[in-house]
Tab-separated table of C-alpha atoms in Angstrom:
chain	number	residue	atom	x	y	z
A	1	MET	CA	-18.843	-44.018	-96.504
A	2	LYS	CA	-15.935	-46.006	-97.743
A	3	LEU	CA	-14.506	-48.548	-95.141
A	4	GLU	CA	-10.726	-49.251	-94.857
A	5	ILE	CA	-9.905	-52.756	-95.612
A	6	LEU	CA	-8.569	-54.270	-92.295
A	7	GLU	CA	-5.965	-56.977	-92.474
A	8	LYS	CA	-5.134	-59.644	-90.018
A	9	ASP	CA	-2.029	-59.361	-87.689
A	10	ARG	CA	-1.873	-55.724	-88.381
A	11	PHE	CA	-2.126	-53.149	-85.599
A	12	TYR	CA	-4.723	-50.340	-85.841
A	13	HIS	CA	-5.526	-47.065	-84.128
A	14	ILE	CA	-9.252	-47.031	-83.729
A	15	TYR	CA	-10.957	-43.701	-82.430
A	16	ASN	CA	-14.240	-42.030	-82.414
A	17	LYS	CA	-15.452	-38.872	-80.769
A	18	GLY	CA	-18.904	-37.162	-80.062
A	19	ILE	CA	-20.339	-34.763	-82.625
A	20	ASN	CA	-19.281	-30.984	-81.862
A	21	GLY	CA	-17.349	-32.509	-79.134
A	22	THR	CA	-20.328	-33.642	-76.969
A	23	ASP	CA	-19.986	-36.439	-74.548
A	24	ILE	CA	-20.256	-39.938	-75.527
A	25	PHE	CA	-19.953	-41.194	-72.044
A	26	SER	CA	-21.807	-39.205	-69.174
A	27	ASN	CA	-20.302	-41.351	-66.315
A	28	ASN	CA	-17.657	-44.224	-65.317
A	29	GLU	CA	-20.798	-46.695	-65.663
A	30	ASN	CA	-21.027	-45.743	-69.321
A	31	LYS	CA	-17.488	-46.510	-69.668
A	32	ARG	CA	-17.749	-49.813	-67.968
A	33	TYR	CA	-20.755	-50.855	-70.323
A	34	PHE	CA	-18.606	-49.773	-73.406
A	35	LEU	CA	-15.736	-52.036	-72.223
A	36	LYS	CA	-17.996	-54.764	-71.321
A	37	GLN	CA	-19.660	-54.711	-74.870
A	38	PHE	CA	-16.468	-54.193	-76.543
A	39	ASN	CA	-15.292	-57.444	-74.640
A	40	ASN	CA	-18.392	-59.514	-75.434
A	41	TYR	CA	-18.325	-58.846	-79.196
A	42	LEU	CA	-14.546	-58.476	-79.863
A	43	LYS	CA	-12.246	-60.263	-77.503
A	44	ASN	CA	-12.152	-63.424	-79.795
A	45	HIS	CA	-11.345	-61.659	-82.755
A	46	ILE	CA	-8.774	-58.972	-81.804
A	47	SER	CA	-6.131	-58.285	-79.314
A	48	LEU	CA	-6.424	-55.056	-77.360
A	49	TYR	CA	-3.091	-53.329	-76.771
A	50	ALA	CA	-4.011	-49.903	-75.354
A	51	TYR	CA	-7.130	-47.968	-74.798
A	52	CYS	CA	-8.151	-44.496	-73.543
A	53	LEU	CA	-11.779	-43.639	-72.639
A	54	MET	CA	-12.384	-40.022	-72.498
A	55	ASP	CA	-15.780	-38.182	-71.754
A	56	ASN	CA	-16.162	-37.146	-75.449
A	57	HIS	CA	-14.013	-39.613	-77.385
A	58	PHE	CA	-12.135	-42.876	-77.290
A	59	HIS	CA	-8.848	-44.540	-78.423
A	60	LEU	CA	-8.274	-48.190	-79.020
A	61	VAL	CA	-4.831	-49.797	-80.190
A	62	ILE	CA	-5.908	-53.431	-81.588
A	63	LYS	CA	-4.415	-55.971	-83.649
A	64	LEU	CA	-6.646	-58.514	-85.805
A	65	ASN	CA	-6.515	-61.909	-85.059
A	66	GLU	CA	-9.216	-62.981	-87.622
A	67	GLU	CA	-10.353	-61.773	-91.056
A	68	SER	CA	-11.372	-58.240	-91.620
A	69	GLU	CA	-15.229	-59.070	-92.310
A	70	ILE	CA	-15.810	-60.490	-88.815
A	71	VAL	CA	-14.078	-57.403	-87.113
A	72	THR	CA	-15.910	-54.991	-89.388
A	73	GLN	CA	-19.263	-56.229	-88.377
A	74	CYS	CA	-18.616	-56.159	-84.583
A	75	PHE	CA	-17.676	-52.607	-84.905
A	76	PHE	CA	-21.193	-51.504	-86.719
C-alpha cells in the first residue's frame, strides 16, 4: 500500500471505517478508549480541529505540527 506523504503545517481529513460497514466501536467506552489512545500517541505531534466518532467509522481533521515520519508511525 502506498502511503500519502503528509506535510507539516497542512490540514488533513483522516477517516476509517469498518469492513463491510461493521462497527468499529461497540459502545461509548470503546470511543473513549480510542480518544485516550489518540491523545497518548498524537497530542504532541498534531493539532486536532474536529472529530466525529460513529459506530462504524470515524473522521478527524488534523494539522501536523511535526514531520510526517513521526505522525505516520503513530497512526500504525
